[in-house]
mmCIF file of C-alpha atoms and ligand atoms in Angstrom:
data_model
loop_
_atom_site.group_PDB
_atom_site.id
_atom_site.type_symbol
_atom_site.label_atom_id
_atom_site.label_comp_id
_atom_site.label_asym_id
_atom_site.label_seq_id
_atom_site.Cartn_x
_atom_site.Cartn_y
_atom_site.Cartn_z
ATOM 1 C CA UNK P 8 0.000 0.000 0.000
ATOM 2 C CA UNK P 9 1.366 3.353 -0.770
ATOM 3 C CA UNK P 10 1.217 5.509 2.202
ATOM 4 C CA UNK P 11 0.405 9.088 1.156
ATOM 5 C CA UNK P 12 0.883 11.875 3.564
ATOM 6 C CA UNK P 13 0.133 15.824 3.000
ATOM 7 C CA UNK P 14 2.228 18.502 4.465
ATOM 8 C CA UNK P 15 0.331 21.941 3.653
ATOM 9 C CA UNK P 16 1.529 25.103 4.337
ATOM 10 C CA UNK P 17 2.754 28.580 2.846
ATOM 11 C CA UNK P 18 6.251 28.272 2.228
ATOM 12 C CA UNK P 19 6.954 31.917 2.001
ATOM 13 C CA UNK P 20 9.861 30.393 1.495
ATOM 14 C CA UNK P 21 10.741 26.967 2.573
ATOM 15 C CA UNK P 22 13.528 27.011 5.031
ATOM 16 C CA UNK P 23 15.636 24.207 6.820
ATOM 17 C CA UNK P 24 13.076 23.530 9.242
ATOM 18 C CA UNK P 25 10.231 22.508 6.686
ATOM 19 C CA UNK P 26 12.431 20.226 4.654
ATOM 20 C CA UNK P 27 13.543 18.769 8.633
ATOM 21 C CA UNK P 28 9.661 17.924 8.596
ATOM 22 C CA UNK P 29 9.224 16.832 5.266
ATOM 23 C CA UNK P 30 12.442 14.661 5.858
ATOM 24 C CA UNK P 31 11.521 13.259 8.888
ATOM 25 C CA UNK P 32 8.160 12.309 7.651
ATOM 26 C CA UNK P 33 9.356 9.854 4.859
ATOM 27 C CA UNK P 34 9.687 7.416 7.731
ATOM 28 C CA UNK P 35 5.844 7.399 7.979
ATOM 29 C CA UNK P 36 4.770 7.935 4.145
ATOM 30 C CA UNK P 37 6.103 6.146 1.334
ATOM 31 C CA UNK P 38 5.159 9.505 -1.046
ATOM 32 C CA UNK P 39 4.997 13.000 0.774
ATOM 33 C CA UNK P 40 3.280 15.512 -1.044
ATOM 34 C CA UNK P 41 4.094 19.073 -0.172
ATOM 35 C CA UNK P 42 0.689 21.260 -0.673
ATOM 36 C CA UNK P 43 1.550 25.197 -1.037
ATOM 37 C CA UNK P 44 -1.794 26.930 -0.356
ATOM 38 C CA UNK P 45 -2.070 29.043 -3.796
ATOM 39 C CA UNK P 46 -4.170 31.853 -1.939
ATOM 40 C CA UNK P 47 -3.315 32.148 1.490
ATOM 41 C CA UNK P 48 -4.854 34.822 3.403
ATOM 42 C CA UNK P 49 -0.931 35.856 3.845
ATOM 43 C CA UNK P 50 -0.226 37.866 1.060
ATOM 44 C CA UNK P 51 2.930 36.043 -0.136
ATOM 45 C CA UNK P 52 6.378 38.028 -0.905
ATOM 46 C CA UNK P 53 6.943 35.131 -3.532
ATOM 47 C CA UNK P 54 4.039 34.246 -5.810
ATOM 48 C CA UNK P 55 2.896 30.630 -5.912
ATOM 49 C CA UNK P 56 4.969 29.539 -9.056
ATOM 50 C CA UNK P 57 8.211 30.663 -7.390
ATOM 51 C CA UNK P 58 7.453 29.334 -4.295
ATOM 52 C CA UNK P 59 6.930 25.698 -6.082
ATOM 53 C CA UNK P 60 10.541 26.232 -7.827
ATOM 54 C CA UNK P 61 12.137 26.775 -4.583
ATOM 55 C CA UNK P 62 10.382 23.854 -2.949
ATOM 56 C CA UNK P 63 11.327 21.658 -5.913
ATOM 57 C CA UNK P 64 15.179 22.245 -6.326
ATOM 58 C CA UNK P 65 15.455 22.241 -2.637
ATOM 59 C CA UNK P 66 14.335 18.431 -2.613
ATOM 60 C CA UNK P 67 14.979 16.771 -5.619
ATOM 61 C CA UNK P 68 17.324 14.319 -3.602
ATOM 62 C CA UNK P 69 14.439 13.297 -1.531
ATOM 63 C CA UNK P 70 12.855 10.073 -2.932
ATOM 64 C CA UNK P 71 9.145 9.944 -2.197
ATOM 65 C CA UNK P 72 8.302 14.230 -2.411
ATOM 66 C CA UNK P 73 5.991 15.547 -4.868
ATOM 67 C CA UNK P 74 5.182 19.149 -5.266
ATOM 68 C CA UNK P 75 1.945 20.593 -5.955
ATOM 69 C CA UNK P 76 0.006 23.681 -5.221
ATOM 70 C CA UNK P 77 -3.311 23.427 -3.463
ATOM 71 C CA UNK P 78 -7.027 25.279 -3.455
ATOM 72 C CA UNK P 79 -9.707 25.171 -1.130
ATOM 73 C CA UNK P 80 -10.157 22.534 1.596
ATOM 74 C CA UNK P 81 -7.398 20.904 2.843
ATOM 75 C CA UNK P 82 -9.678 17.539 3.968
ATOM 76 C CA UNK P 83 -11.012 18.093 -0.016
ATOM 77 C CA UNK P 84 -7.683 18.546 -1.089
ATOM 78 C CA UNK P 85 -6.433 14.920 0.687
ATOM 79 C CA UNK P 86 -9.285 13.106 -0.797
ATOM 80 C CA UNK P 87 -8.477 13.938 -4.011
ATOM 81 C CA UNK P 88 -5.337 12.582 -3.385
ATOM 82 C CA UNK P 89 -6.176 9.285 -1.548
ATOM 83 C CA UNK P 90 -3.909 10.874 0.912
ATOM 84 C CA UNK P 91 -3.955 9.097 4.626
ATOM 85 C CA UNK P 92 -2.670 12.221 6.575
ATOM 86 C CA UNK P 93 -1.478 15.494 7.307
ATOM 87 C CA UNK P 94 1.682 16.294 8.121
ATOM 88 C CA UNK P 95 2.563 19.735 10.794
ATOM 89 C CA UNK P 96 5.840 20.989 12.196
ATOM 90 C CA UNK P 97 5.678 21.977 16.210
ATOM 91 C CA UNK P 98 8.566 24.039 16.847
ATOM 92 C CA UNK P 99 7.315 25.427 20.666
ATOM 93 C CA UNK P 100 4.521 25.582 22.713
ATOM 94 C CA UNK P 101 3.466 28.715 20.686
ATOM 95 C CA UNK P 102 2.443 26.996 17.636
ATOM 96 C CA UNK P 103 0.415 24.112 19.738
ATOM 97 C CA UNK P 104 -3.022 26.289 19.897
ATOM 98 C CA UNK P 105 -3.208 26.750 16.371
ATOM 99 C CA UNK P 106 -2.150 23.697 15.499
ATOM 100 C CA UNK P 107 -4.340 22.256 17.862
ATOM 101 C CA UNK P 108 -7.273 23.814 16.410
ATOM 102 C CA UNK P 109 -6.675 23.083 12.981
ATOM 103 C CA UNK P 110 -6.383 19.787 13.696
ATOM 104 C CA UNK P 111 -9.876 19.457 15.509
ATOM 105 C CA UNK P 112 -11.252 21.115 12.701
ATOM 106 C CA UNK P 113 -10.001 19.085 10.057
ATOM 107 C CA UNK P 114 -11.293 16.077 11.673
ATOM 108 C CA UNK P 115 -14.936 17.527 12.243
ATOM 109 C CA UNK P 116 -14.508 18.138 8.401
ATOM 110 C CA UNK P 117 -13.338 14.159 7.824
ATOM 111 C CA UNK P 118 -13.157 12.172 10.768
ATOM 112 C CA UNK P 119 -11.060 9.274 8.691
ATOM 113 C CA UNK P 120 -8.297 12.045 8.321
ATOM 114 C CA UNK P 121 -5.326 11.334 11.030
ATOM 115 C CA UNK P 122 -2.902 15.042 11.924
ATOM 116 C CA UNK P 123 0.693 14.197 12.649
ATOM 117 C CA UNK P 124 2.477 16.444 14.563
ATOM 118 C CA UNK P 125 6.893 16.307 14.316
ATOM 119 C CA UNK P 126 9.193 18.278 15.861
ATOM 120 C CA UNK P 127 12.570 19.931 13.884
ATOM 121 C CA UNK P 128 15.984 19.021 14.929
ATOM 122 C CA UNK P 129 16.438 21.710 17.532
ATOM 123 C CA UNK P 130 19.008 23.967 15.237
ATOM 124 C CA UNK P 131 15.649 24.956 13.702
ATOM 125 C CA UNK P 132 13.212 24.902 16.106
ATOM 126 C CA UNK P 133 13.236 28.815 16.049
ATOM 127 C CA UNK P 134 12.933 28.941 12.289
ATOM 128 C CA UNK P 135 9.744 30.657 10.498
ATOM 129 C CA UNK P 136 9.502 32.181 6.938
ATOM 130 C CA UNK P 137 8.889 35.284 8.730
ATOM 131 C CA UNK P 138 12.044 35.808 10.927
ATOM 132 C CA UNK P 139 13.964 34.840 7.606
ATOM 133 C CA UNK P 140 12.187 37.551 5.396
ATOM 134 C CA UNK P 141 12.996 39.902 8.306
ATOM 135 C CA UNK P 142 16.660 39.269 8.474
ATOM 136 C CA UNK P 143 17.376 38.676 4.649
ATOM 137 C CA UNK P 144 15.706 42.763 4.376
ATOM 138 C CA UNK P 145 17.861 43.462 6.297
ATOM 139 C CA UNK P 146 20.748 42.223 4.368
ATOM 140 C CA UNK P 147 21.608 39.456 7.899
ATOM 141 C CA UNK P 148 22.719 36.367 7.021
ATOM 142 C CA UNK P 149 20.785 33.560 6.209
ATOM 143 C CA UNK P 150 23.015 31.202 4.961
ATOM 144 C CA UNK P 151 22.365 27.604 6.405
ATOM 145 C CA UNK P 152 18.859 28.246 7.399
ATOM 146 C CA UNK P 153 17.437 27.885 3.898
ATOM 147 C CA UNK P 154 18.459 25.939 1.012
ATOM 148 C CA UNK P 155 20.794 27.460 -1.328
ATOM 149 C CA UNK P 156 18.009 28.679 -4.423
ATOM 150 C CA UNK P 157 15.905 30.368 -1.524
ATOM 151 C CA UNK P 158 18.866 32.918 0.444
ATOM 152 C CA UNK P 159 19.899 33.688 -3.280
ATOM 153 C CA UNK P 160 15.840 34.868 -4.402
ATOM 154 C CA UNK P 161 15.659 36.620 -1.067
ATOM 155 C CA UNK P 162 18.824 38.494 -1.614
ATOM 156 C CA UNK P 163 17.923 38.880 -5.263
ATOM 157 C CA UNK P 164 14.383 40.300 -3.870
ATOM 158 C CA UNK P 165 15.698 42.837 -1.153
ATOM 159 C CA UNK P 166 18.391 44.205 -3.605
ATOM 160 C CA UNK P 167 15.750 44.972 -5.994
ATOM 161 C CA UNK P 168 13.739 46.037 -3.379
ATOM 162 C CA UNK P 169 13.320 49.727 -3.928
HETATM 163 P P1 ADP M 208 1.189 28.047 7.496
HETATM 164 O O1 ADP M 208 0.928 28.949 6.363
HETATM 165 O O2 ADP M 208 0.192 26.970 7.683
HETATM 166 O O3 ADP M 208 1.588 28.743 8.781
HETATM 167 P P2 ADP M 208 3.967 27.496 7.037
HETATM 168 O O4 ADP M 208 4.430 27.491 5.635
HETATM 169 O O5 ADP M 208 4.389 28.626 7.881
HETATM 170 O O6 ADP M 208 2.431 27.238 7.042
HETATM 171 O O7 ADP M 208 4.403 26.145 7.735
HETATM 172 C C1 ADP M 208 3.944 24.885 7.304
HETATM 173 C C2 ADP M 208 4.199 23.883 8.394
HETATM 174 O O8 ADP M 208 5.593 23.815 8.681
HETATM 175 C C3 ADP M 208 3.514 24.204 9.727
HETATM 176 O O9 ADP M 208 3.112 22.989 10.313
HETATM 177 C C4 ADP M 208 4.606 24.820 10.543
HETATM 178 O O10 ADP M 208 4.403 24.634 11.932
HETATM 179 C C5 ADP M 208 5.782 24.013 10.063
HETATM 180 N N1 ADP M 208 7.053 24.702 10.255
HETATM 181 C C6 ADP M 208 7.430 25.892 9.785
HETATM 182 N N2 ADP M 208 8.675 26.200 10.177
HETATM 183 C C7 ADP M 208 9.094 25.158 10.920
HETATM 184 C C8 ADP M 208 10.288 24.868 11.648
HETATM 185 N N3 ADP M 208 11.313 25.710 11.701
HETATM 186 N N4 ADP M 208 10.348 23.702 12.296
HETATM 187 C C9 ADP M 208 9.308 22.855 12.274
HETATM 188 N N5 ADP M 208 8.160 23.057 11.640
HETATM 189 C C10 ADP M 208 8.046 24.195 10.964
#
């Protein structure tokens, strides 16, 4: 049986501590799809298409990860996919509420959907998209904290940056 896990989020951009989750979760799934929500209430600094790129050259050495952009209903979204879970970093207690929620929801929405819940390797446990975007404006360093493609677009971004 192919196992088929879903790990949504925004990836605005992906940084060391996703691909940590996506990583770790290949020891549950046999195929890991990675779902970037196309429309996120976030207003993204990188548009959907170049947050896809980044997420696909930063793991093409991981056997088992597919790419895709999602729509809509996550629980939709998994059936559609014949998808058995869904897959959510917890870096600190700060992110449990949310997560908690969401969670909760999703199963009122589908009880036969499962939430699994990893923790990052502690060198990233501190790690969001946001902190990065804040420190890359700011020309700090980055390296090590995202894959390669992504510190080069946001320095690329904040050179242009007017
Ligand atoms: P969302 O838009 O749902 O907040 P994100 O793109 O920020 O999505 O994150 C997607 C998932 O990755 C979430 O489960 C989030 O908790 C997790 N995540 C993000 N950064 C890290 C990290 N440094 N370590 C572990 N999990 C993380």
């Amino acid at each position: 049986m192919n196992r088929i896990g879903v790990c949504p989020g925004t990836f605005d951009p992906i940084t060391n501590g996703h691909l940590d989750i996506v990583n770790r979760s290949l020891k549950f799934f046999d195929t890991v799809i990675v779902a970037v929500a196309r429309n996120p209430q976030k207003a993204p600094l990188f548009d959907i298409k170049e947050r896809l790129e980044m997420i696909t050259d930063s793991t093409k050495g991981m056997t088992g990860v597919q790419v895709e952009a999602f729509d809509g209903l996550l629980v939709d979204y998994l059936k559609r996919k014949h998808a058995h879970g869904i897959i959510r970093g917890l870096r600190a207690v700060s992110d449990f509420e949310y997560e908690m929620q969401m969670a909760m929801m999703n199963r009122n929405l589908d009880q036969s959907i499962e939430t699994l819940f990893l923790m990052p390797s502690v060198e990233y446990s501190y790690l969001t998209s946001t902190i990065i975007k804040n420190v890359a404006s700011y020309g700090g360093n980055i390296e090590g904290l995202v894959p390669p493609l992504v510190a080069r677009r946001l320095r690329d971004t904040f050179r242009s940056a007017p």
